[in-house]
Short mmCIF file of C-alpha atoms in Angstrom, two decimals:
data_model
loop_
_atom_site.label_atom_id
_atom_site.label_comp_id
_atom_site.label_asym_id
_atom_site.label_seq_id
_atom_site.Cartn_x
_atom_site.Cartn_y
_atom_site.Cartn_z
CA UNK A 660 0.00 0.00 0.00
CA UNK A 661 2.90 2.35 0.64
CA UNK A 662 4.74 1.63 -2.60
CA UNK A 663 2.02 2.85 -4.96
CA UNK A 664 1.73 6.34 -3.42
CA UNK A 665 5.52 6.55 -3.26
CA UNK A 666 5.78 5.59 -6.93
CA UNK A 667 3.10 8.16 -7.79
CA UNK A 668 4.98 10.89 -5.93
CA UNK A 669 8.22 9.93 -7.67
CA UNK A 670 6.50 10.09 -11.07
CA UNK A 671 5.06 13.50 -10.24
CA UNK A 672 8.47 14.79 -9.19
CA UNK A 673 9.95 13.47 -12.43
CA UNK A 674 7.25 15.20 -14.49
CA UNK A 675 7.69 18.39 -12.48
CA UNK A 676 11.43 18.46 -13.13
CA UNK A 677 10.87 17.92 -16.86
CA UNK A 678 8.21 20.63 -17.05
CA UNK A 679 10.33 23.19 -15.20
CA UNK A 680 13.48 22.35 -17.18
CA UNK A 681 11.65 22.94 -20.48
CA UNK A 682 9.11 25.62 -19.54
CA UNK A 683 11.33 28.19 -17.82
CA UNK A 684 13.76 28.67 -20.75
CA UNK A 685 10.80 28.56 -23.17
CA UNK A 686 9.16 31.44 -21.30
CA UNK A 687 12.32 33.52 -21.60
CA UNK A 688 12.50 32.89 -25.35
CA UNK A 689 8.81 33.77 -25.80
CA UNK A 690 9.18 37.08 -23.95
CA UNK A 691 12.18 38.05 -26.11
CA UNK A 692 10.01 38.42 -29.23
CA UNK A 693 7.81 41.30 -27.96
CA UNK A 694 10.96 42.90 -26.53
CA UNK A 695 12.25 43.13 -30.14
CA UNK A 696 9.23 45.23 -31.05
CA UNK A 697 9.52 47.34 -27.91
CA UNK A 698 13.19 48.09 -28.60
CA UNK A 699 12.44 49.08 -32.20
CA UNK A 700 9.59 51.31 -31.01
CA UNK A 701 11.74 53.04 -28.40
CA UNK A 702 14.52 53.79 -30.90
CA UNK A 703 12.29 54.83 -33.80
CA UNK A 704 9.97 56.80 -31.52
CA UNK A 705 12.66 59.44 -31.02
CA UNK A 706 12.80 60.07 -34.78
CA UNK A 707 9.26 61.47 -34.81
CA UNK A 708 5.57 60.61 -34.63
CA UNK A 709 5.26 59.84 -38.36
CA UNK A 710 8.16 57.37 -38.21
CA UNK A 711 6.70 55.64 -35.14
CA UNK A 712 3.28 55.43 -36.80
CA UNK A 713 4.90 53.92 -39.90
CA UNK A 714 6.72 51.37 -37.74
CA UNK A 715 3.47 50.44 -35.98
CA UNK A 716 1.72 49.66 -39.27
CA UNK A 717 4.65 47.80 -40.82
CA UNK A 718 5.46 45.74 -37.72
CA UNK A 719 1.79 44.79 -37.37
CA UNK A 720 1.78 43.48 -40.94
CA UNK A 721 5.04 41.62 -40.43
CA UNK A 722 3.98 40.03 -37.14
CA UNK A 723 0.71 38.90 -38.70
CA UNK A 724 2.56 37.33 -41.63
CA UNK A 725 5.00 35.52 -39.34
CA UNK A 726 2.43 34.42 -36.74
CA UNK A 727 0.44 32.69 -39.49
CA UNK A 728 3.39 30.34 -39.96
CA UNK A 729 3.90 29.53 -36.27
CA UNK A 730 2.86 25.98 -37.20
CA UNK A 731 6.47 25.57 -38.40
CA UNK A 732 7.48 25.45 -34.74
CA UNK A 733 4.50 23.48 -33.43
CA UNK A 734 4.36 20.74 -36.08
CA UNK A 735 8.14 20.31 -36.11
CA UNK A 736 8.27 19.99 -32.31
CA UNK A 737 5.72 17.18 -32.31
CA UNK A 738 7.27 15.27 -35.24
CA UNK A 739 10.84 15.52 -33.91
CA UNK A 740 9.85 14.63 -30.34
CA UNK A 741 8.12 11.44 -31.52
CA UNK A 742 11.26 10.27 -33.26
CA UNK A 743 13.36 11.17 -30.23
CA UNK A 744 11.06 9.01 -28.11
CA UNK A 745 11.48 6.19 -30.61
CA UNK A 746 15.25 6.51 -30.25
CA UNK A 747 15.78 7.51 -33.89
CA UNK A 748 17.76 10.76 -33.66
CA UNK A 749 18.84 10.58 -37.29
CA UNK A 750 15.23 10.53 -38.47
CA UNK A 751 14.33 13.22 -35.92
CA UNK A 752 16.89 15.66 -37.29
CA UNK A 753 16.01 14.71 -40.88
CA UNK A 754 12.40 15.64 -40.07
CA UNK A 755 13.63 18.92 -38.63
CA UNK A 756 15.59 19.71 -41.78
CA UNK A 757 12.44 19.18 -43.85
CA UNK A 758 10.72 21.78 -41.68
CA UNK A 759 13.60 24.22 -42.19
CA UNK A 760 13.50 23.77 -45.98
CA UNK A 761 9.73 24.40 -45.89
CA UNK A 762 10.40 27.59 -43.90
CA UNK A 763 12.84 28.83 -46.55
CA UNK A 764 10.35 28.14 -49.36
CA UNK A 765 7.52 29.91 -47.52
CA UNK A 766 9.80 32.83 -46.66
CA UNK A 767 10.75 33.29 -50.31
CA UNK A 768 7.08 33.24 -51.29
CA UNK A 769 6.22 35.89 -48.70
CA UNK A 770 9.01 38.17 -49.96
CA UNK A 771 7.73 37.78 -53.53
CA UNK A 772 4.28 38.91 -52.35
CA UNK A 773 5.24 41.69 -49.92
CA UNK A 774 7.84 43.60 -51.98
CA UNK A 775 5.52 44.61 -54.86
CA UNK A 776 2.38 44.97 -52.73
CA UNK A 777 3.86 46.93 -49.80
CA UNK A 778 2.23 50.28 -50.79
CA UNK A 779 -1.19 48.63 -51.19
CA UNK A 780 -0.88 46.79 -47.86
CA UNK A 781 0.05 50.00 -46.05
CA UNK A 782 -2.82 51.87 -47.68
CA UNK A 783 -5.20 49.08 -46.65
CA UNK A 784 -4.47 49.97 -43.02
CA UNK A 785 -5.59 53.55 -43.67
CA UNK A 786 -2.11 54.89 -42.93
CA UNK A 787 -1.74 58.67 -43.10
CA UNK A 788 0.16 60.27 -46.00
CA UNK A 789 2.94 61.37 -43.64
CA UNK A 790 3.45 57.91 -42.10
CA UNK A 791 2.93 55.80 -45.25
CA UNK A 792 6.42 56.33 -46.79
CA UNK A 793 8.08 55.23 -43.55
CA UNK A 794 5.80 52.19 -43.27
CA UNK A 795 6.55 51.15 -46.86
CA UNK A 796 10.30 51.55 -46.35
CA UNK A 797 10.31 49.53 -43.13
CA UNK A 798 8.01 46.84 -44.55
CA UNK A 799 10.02 46.29 -47.71
CA UNK A 800 13.39 46.09 -45.96
CA UNK A 801 12.14 43.98 -43.05
CA UNK A 802 10.40 41.53 -45.38
CA UNK A 803 13.88 40.43 -46.49
CA UNK A 804 14.31 38.97 -43.01
CA UNK A 805 11.12 36.88 -43.14
CA UNK A 806 12.88 33.70 -44.40
CA UNK A 807 15.28 34.00 -41.46
CA UNK A 808 12.36 34.51 -39.07
CA UNK A 809 10.62 31.40 -40.38
CA UNK A 810 13.84 29.38 -40.18
CA UNK A 811 14.09 30.46 -36.54
CA UNK A 812 10.55 29.15 -35.96
CA UNK A 813 11.27 25.78 -37.60
CA UNK A 814 14.67 25.37 -35.95
CA UNK A 815 13.18 26.28 -32.58
CA UNK A 816 10.71 23.46 -33.13
CA UNK A 817 13.59 21.09 -33.89
CA UNK A 818 15.38 21.92 -30.65
CA UNK A 819 12.20 21.77 -28.59
CA UNK A 820 11.52 18.34 -30.06
CA UNK A 821 15.04 17.37 -29.01
CA UNK A 822 14.03 18.49 -25.47
CA UNK A 823 16.29 21.56 -25.67
CA UNK A 824 14.68 24.89 -24.78
CA UNK A 825 17.86 26.46 -23.39
CA UNK A 826 19.50 27.06 -26.77
CA UNK A 827 16.47 29.01 -28.09
CA UNK A 828 16.61 31.12 -24.94
CA UNK A 829 20.30 31.94 -25.44
CA UNK A 830 19.75 32.74 -29.12
CA UNK A 831 16.73 34.92 -28.34
CA UNK A 832 18.60 36.92 -25.69
CA UNK A 833 21.62 37.32 -27.98
CA UNK A 834 19.35 38.38 -30.83
CA UNK A 835 17.61 40.95 -28.63
CA UNK A 836 20.92 42.50 -27.58
CA UNK A 837 22.26 42.52 -31.15
CA UNK A 838 19.00 43.98 -32.47
CA UNK A 839 19.12 46.87 -30.00
CA UNK A 840 22.78 47.64 -30.67
CA UNK A 841 22.42 47.44 -34.47
CA UNK A 842 19.29 49.57 -34.50
CA UNK A 843 20.82 52.29 -32.36
CA UNK A 844 24.00 52.30 -34.44
CA UNK A 845 22.29 52.32 -37.83
CA UNK A 846 19.46 54.71 -36.94
CA UNK A 847 21.54 57.34 -35.15
CA UNK A 848 25.20 56.50 -35.75
CA UNK A 849 24.86 55.93 -39.50
CA UNK A 850 21.93 58.33 -39.83
CA UNK A 851 19.77 55.86 -41.77
CA UNK A 852 16.58 56.67 -39.88
CA UNK A 853 13.77 54.11 -39.96
CA UNK A 854 15.58 52.21 -42.72
CA UNK A 855 18.43 51.65 -40.26
CA UNK A 856 16.00 50.12 -37.78
CA UNK A 857 14.70 47.75 -40.45
CA UNK A 858 18.20 46.72 -41.56
CA UNK A 859 19.29 46.22 -37.94
CA UNK A 860 16.38 43.87 -37.34
CA UNK A 861 17.02 41.96 -40.56
CA UNK A 862 20.71 41.49 -39.70
CA UNK A 863 19.84 40.29 -36.18
CA UNK A 864 17.30 37.81 -37.57
CA UNK A 865 19.76 36.46 -40.14
CA UNK A 866 22.41 35.97 -37.46
CA UNK A 867 19.91 34.16 -35.24
CA UNK A 868 18.91 31.89 -38.11
CA UNK A 869 22.59 31.22 -38.87
CA UNK A 870 23.22 30.18 -35.26
CA UNK A 871 20.24 27.83 -35.32
CA UNK A 872 21.36 26.33 -38.62
CA UNK A 873 24.85 25.78 -37.22
CA UNK A 874 23.41 23.89 -34.24
CA UNK A 875 21.02 21.78 -36.34
CA UNK A 876 23.59 21.04 -39.09
CA UNK A 877 26.14 20.01 -36.46
CA UNK A 878 23.58 17.59 -35.01
CA UNK A 879 22.73 16.29 -38.48
CA UNK A 880 26.37 15.51 -39.22
CA UNK A 881 26.84 13.88 -35.84
CA UNK A 882 23.93 11.50 -36.45
CA UNK A 883 24.41 11.04 -40.19
CA UNK A 884 21.22 12.83 -41.24
CA UNK A 885 21.00 14.19 -44.77
CA UNK A 886 20.89 17.96 -45.24
CA UNK A 887 19.46 17.85 -48.77
CA UNK A 888 15.88 18.98 -49.41
CA UNK A 889 13.49 16.04 -49.69
CA UNK A 890 10.29 16.78 -51.62
CA UNK A 891 8.28 14.06 -49.85
CA UNK A 892 9.48 15.19 -46.42
CA UNK A 893 8.75 18.86 -47.14
CA UNK A 894 5.30 17.93 -48.42
CA UNK A 895 4.64 15.87 -45.27
CA UNK A 896 5.64 18.87 -43.10
CA UNK A 897 3.26 21.11 -45.02
CA UNK A 898 0.43 18.59 -44.67
CA UNK A 899 1.04 18.27 -40.92
CA UNK A 900 1.11 22.05 -40.57
CA UNK A 901 -2.01 22.80 -42.62
CA UNK A 902 -4.52 22.03 -39.81
CA UNK A 903 -2.47 24.12 -37.38
CA UNK A 904 -2.54 26.95 -39.92
CA UNK A 905 -6.35 26.77 -39.87
CA UNK A 906 -6.27 26.80 -36.08
CA UNK A 907 -3.99 29.84 -35.98
CA UNK A 908 -6.01 31.78 -38.56
CA UNK A 909 -9.21 31.08 -36.61
CA UNK A 910 -7.61 32.35 -33.41
CA UNK A 911 -6.33 35.47 -35.19
CA UNK A 912 -9.85 36.05 -36.52
CA UNK A 913 -11.23 35.90 -32.97
CA UNK A 914 -8.72 38.49 -31.75
CA UNK A 915 -9.41 40.75 -34.74
CA UNK A 916 -13.17 40.55 -34.18
CA UNK A 917 -12.70 41.42 -30.51
CA UNK A 918 -10.62 44.48 -31.45
CA UNK A 919 -13.16 45.57 -34.07
CA UNK A 920 -16.02 45.28 -31.55
CA UNK A 921 -14.03 47.22 -28.93
CA UNK A 922 -13.44 49.99 -31.49
CA UNK A 923 -17.19 50.27 -32.05
CA UNK A 924 -17.76 50.70 -28.31
CA UNK A 925 -15.86 54.02 -28.24
CA UNK A 926 -12.42 55.53 -27.77
CA UNK A 927 -12.22 54.79 -24.06
CA UNK A 928 -13.20 51.16 -24.63
CA UNK A 929 -10.70 50.52 -27.42
CA UNK A 930 -7.95 52.20 -25.37
CA UNK A 931 -8.80 50.02 -22.36
CA UNK A 932 -9.01 46.96 -24.62
CA UNK A 933 -5.49 47.62 -25.90
CA UNK A 934 -4.20 47.72 -22.32
CA UNK A 935 -6.01 44.52 -21.41
CA UNK A 936 -4.97 42.60 -24.53
CA UNK A 937 -1.32 43.46 -23.83
CA UNK A 938 -1.65 41.99 -20.33
CA UNK A 939 -3.60 39.00 -21.65
CA UNK A 940 -0.78 38.32 -24.13
CA UNK A 941 1.82 38.47 -21.36
CA UNK A 942 -0.18 36.01 -19.26
CA UNK A 943 -0.49 33.79 -22.33
CA UNK A 944 3.31 33.66 -22.63
CA UNK A 945 3.56 32.22 -19.12
CA UNK A 946 0.95 29.55 -19.83
CA UNK A 947 2.29 28.86 -23.33
CA UNK A 948 5.70 28.06 -21.86
CA UNK A 949 4.15 25.10 -20.02
CA UNK A 950 2.29 24.14 -23.20
CA UNK A 951 5.56 24.10 -25.14
CA UNK A 952 6.98 21.73 -22.53
CA UNK A 953 3.86 19.64 -23.06
CA UNK A 954 4.42 19.43 -26.83
CA UNK A 955 7.94 18.11 -26.36
CA UNK A 956 7.18 15.73 -23.48
CA UNK A 957 3.98 14.21 -24.94
CA UNK A 958 5.59 13.71 -28.35
CA UNK A 959 8.50 11.88 -26.74
CA UNK A 960 6.29 9.57 -24.67
CA UNK A 961 4.11 8.68 -27.66
CA UNK A 962 7.18 8.05 -29.81
CA UNK A 963 8.47 5.69 -27.12
CA UNK A 964 5.14 3.74 -27.21
CA UNK A 965 4.45 4.81 -23.62
CA UNK A 966 0.74 5.62 -23.69
CA UNK A 967 0.40 5.55 -19.90
CA UNK A 968 3.36 7.90 -19.52
CA UNK A 969 1.66 10.31 -21.93
CA UNK A 970 -1.58 10.16 -19.93
CA UNK A 971 0.22 10.73 -16.64
CA UNK A 972 2.23 13.63 -18.08
CA UNK A 973 -0.94 15.18 -19.50
CA UNK A 974 -2.71 14.93 -16.14
CA UNK A 975 0.23 16.51 -14.30
CA UNK A 976 0.58 19.34 -16.79
CA UNK A 977 -3.13 20.15 -16.53
CA UNK A 978 -2.64 20.43 -12.76
CA UNK A 979 0.23 22.82 -13.46
CA UNK A 980 -1.97 24.81 -15.83
CA UNK A 981 -4.77 25.17 -13.28
CA UNK A 982 -2.34 26.17 -10.52
CA UNK A 983 -0.58 28.68 -12.77
CA UNK A 984 -3.95 30.09 -13.84
CA UNK A 985 -5.06 30.58 -10.24
CA UNK A 986 -1.79 32.32 -9.33
CA UNK A 987 -1.90 34.58 -12.40
CA UNK A 988 -5.54 35.42 -11.77
CA UNK A 989 -4.81 36.44 -8.18
CA UNK A 990 -1.87 38.56 -9.36
CA UNK A 991 -4.12 40.37 -11.84
CA UNK A 992 -6.73 41.08 -9.13
CA UNK A 993 -4.13 42.40 -6.70
CA UNK A 994 -2.23 44.47 -9.27
CA UNK A 995 -5.21 45.96 -11.13
CA UNK A 996 -5.06 49.37 -9.40
CA UNK A 997 -1.30 49.56 -9.99
CA UNK A 998 -1.14 48.12 -13.50
CA UNK A 999 -3.61 50.32 -15.38
CA UNK A 1000 -2.10 53.73 -14.40
CA UNK A 1001 1.17 52.61 -16.01
CA UNK A 1002 -0.57 52.92 -19.39
CA UNK A 1003 -2.97 55.82 -18.94
CA UNK A 1004 -3.93 58.64 -16.59
CA UNK A 1005 -7.38 58.97 -18.19
CA UNK A 1006 -9.87 58.18 -15.43
CA UNK A 1007 -12.55 57.15 -17.93
CA UNK A 1008 -10.27 54.55 -19.50
CA UNK A 1009 -9.27 53.30 -16.06
CA UNK A 1010 -12.91 52.94 -15.01
CA UNK A 1011 -13.67 50.94 -18.17
CA UNK A 1012 -10.63 48.69 -17.80
CA UNK A 1013 -10.96 47.77 -14.11
CA UNK A 1014 -14.09 45.55 -14.30
CA UNK A 1015 -12.95 44.01 -17.61
CA UNK A 1016 -9.63 43.07 -16.00
CA UNK A 1017 -11.56 41.28 -13.25
CA UNK A 1018 -13.12 39.13 -15.98
CA UNK A 1019 -9.64 38.38 -17.32
CA UNK A 1020 -8.46 37.40 -13.83
CA UNK A 1021 -11.38 35.02 -13.27
CA UNK A 1022 -10.77 33.32 -16.61
CA UNK A 1023 -7.11 32.49 -16.00
CA UNK A 1024 -7.65 28.96 -14.56
CA UNK A 1025 -9.71 28.20 -17.69
CA UNK A 1026 -6.91 29.62 -19.84
CA UNK A 1027 -4.44 27.42 -17.98
CA UNK A 1028 -6.36 24.27 -18.92
CA UNK A 1029 -6.81 25.44 -22.53
CA UNK A 1030 -3.15 26.22 -23.15
CA UNK A 1031 -1.96 22.95 -21.63
CA UNK A 1032 -4.39 20.70 -23.49
CA UNK A 1033 -3.70 22.64 -26.69
CA UNK A 1034 0.00 21.86 -26.23
CA UNK A 1035 -0.69 18.22 -25.39
CA UNK A 1036 -2.77 17.67 -28.54
CA UNK A 1037 -0.16 19.49 -30.65
CA UNK A 1038 2.52 17.24 -29.20
CA UNK A 1039 0.36 14.26 -30.13
CA UNK A 1040 0.08 15.53 -33.71
CA UNK A 1041 -3.69 15.90 -33.36
CA UNK A 1042 -3.81 18.94 -35.68
CA UNK A 1043 -7.05 18.11 -37.58
CA UNK A 1044 -9.07 18.00 -34.37
CA UNK A 1045 -7.52 21.29 -33.18
CA UNK A 1046 -8.50 22.91 -36.48
CA UNK A 1047 -12.14 21.79 -36.29
CA UNK A 1048 -12.36 22.69 -32.60
CA UNK A 1049 -11.08 26.22 -33.23
CA UNK A 1050 -13.46 26.72 -36.17
CA UNK A 1051 -16.34 25.67 -33.89
CA UNK A 1052 -15.11 28.12 -31.26
CA UNK A 1053 -14.97 30.91 -33.84
CA UNK A 1054 -18.55 30.08 -34.89
CA UNK A 1055 -19.75 30.40 -31.28
CA UNK A 1056 -17.73 33.53 -30.42
CA UNK A 1057 -18.51 35.63 -33.50
CA UNK A 1058 -22.28 36.18 -33.03
CA UNK A 1059 -21.92 36.63 -29.27
CA UNK A 1060 -19.19 39.27 -29.70
CA UNK A 1061 -21.07 41.11 -32.45
CA UNK A 1062 -24.16 41.33 -30.22
CA UNK A 1063 -22.24 43.11 -27.45
CA UNK A 1064 -22.65 46.64 -28.93
CA UNK A 1065 -26.19 45.83 -30.14
CA UNK A 1066 -27.40 45.17 -26.60
CA UNK A 1067 -25.38 48.03 -25.14
CA UNK A 1068 -22.82 45.83 -23.47
CA UNK A 1069 -19.49 47.45 -22.69
CA UNK A 1070 -15.93 46.19 -22.61
CA UNK A 1071 -16.67 43.92 -19.66
CA UNK A 1072 -19.33 42.17 -21.74
CA UNK A 1073 -16.85 41.80 -24.60
CA UNK A 1074 -14.35 40.16 -22.28
CA UNK A 1075 -17.19 38.01 -21.02
CA UNK A 1076 -17.51 36.84 -24.63
CA UNK A 1077 -13.75 36.20 -24.65
CA UNK A 1078 -14.15 34.11 -21.50
CA UNK A 1079 -16.97 32.20 -23.20
CA UNK A 1080 -14.62 31.60 -26.13
CA UNK A 1081 -11.96 30.13 -23.82
CA UNK A 1082 -14.61 28.03 -22.06
CA UNK A 1083 -15.73 26.54 -25.39
CA UNK A 1084 -12.10 25.79 -26.22
CA UNK A 1085 -11.66 24.16 -22.82
CA UNK A 1086 -14.70 21.93 -23.35
CA UNK A 1087 -13.66 20.81 -26.83
CA UNK A 1088 -10.09 20.09 -25.70
CA UNK A 1089 -11.21 18.35 -22.50
CA UNK A 1090 -13.60 16.08 -24.40
CA UNK A 1091 -10.79 15.12 -26.77
CA UNK A 1092 -8.32 14.47 -23.96
CA UNK A 1093 -10.89 12.33 -22.12
CA UNK A 1094 -11.64 10.28 -25.24
CA UNK A 1095 -8.04 9.09 -25.54
CA UNK A 1096 -8.24 9.25 -29.34
CA UNK A 1097 -5.24 11.57 -29.38
CA UNK A 1098 -3.05 8.78 -28.02
CA UNK A 1099 -1.42 7.30 -31.12
CA UNK A 1100 1.97 5.78 -30.34
CA UNK A 1101 4.94 5.22 -32.60
CA UNK A 1102 7.60 7.25 -34.39
CA UNK A 1103 4.95 8.66 -36.76
CA UNK A 1104 1.28 9.37 -36.22
#
């Protein structure tokens, strides 16, 4: 009777060590990305309002383009982790190389689209005549770094699949430092203005991609994996990523609808919404770090034909997600009066944001479950279900959100709709996890 509880505690401690070892560095790497944008904004902001406005439009377009292809990281993590669990490191790295080649092809395609259409894309955002030239300049130059950015996504997935989240953290920190130094030097030292900021970011991204490629190529040579592009492998990566692309686009649509509804509620509401969404994104990084650990760990267990280990790891990570959600929710409640004044002194905006933030705080345990189960199913390669589940969530959220201004609901009602959206996601993911249909063992799904 005493051995079973002792064995359970030992298993929990083992899972806890794995989660912490992978999640903490992953969180640092995730936070580095928005710091890139913040550094660019701080440097360009001193050039003038028009330049900063141009940067805002261009960076929004770039981040949207790149975020659409985040499946390069997610799908590669799951595929590589499975092969690691099966003990086939050569095949794991070969799979990772296919993902990197796909990233290069997609990056080239994006450049071919963005360069000639940059003026039209900027105009689509309703950019002012004074800011538009700066936005076009930044967008065209920065688009040259998109292949490097996508390679970074794919290579990050490779290393996560290999159970290595420390290297991405080191590369992200180094890239952030290099980006800041290059931008300052090129913008002010060389007098290139906003073009200098764009070139500094491109150079930093290329260097980051080069470091990742060095690490992956070194591993490929060590394990005898081919570096040549393989059409079948690249096609398989694209097919695995397609459902995750649908999932990501559906999620982006939800966020865009929420912003559009907030804009219709009035200036104070959209200003408060911007403050809240920035905090919501930061909280998401903390939960997503655990989800990334889940992708790597679940993929490895399934690749090793250890279905029970995958179930136990899933259960423990959900417990982590709930606990993290409760802690984050309490922090939001306690810090509400201190957090909002950091962004605005407008009392009207503060009054609108305070009750909506309470809704965000209460939803954090739900978010914790959603992020973890999302990561678990990604690690299992259960992309088609994730795509259909997110489309169903979008179908539920859209009419509810659009009715908020019709019935006179304010920002708190909108974030109530966001909480409903996360609740629907939680239910769809929980039902799938309970069914056990995601548990498909072996080196490939």
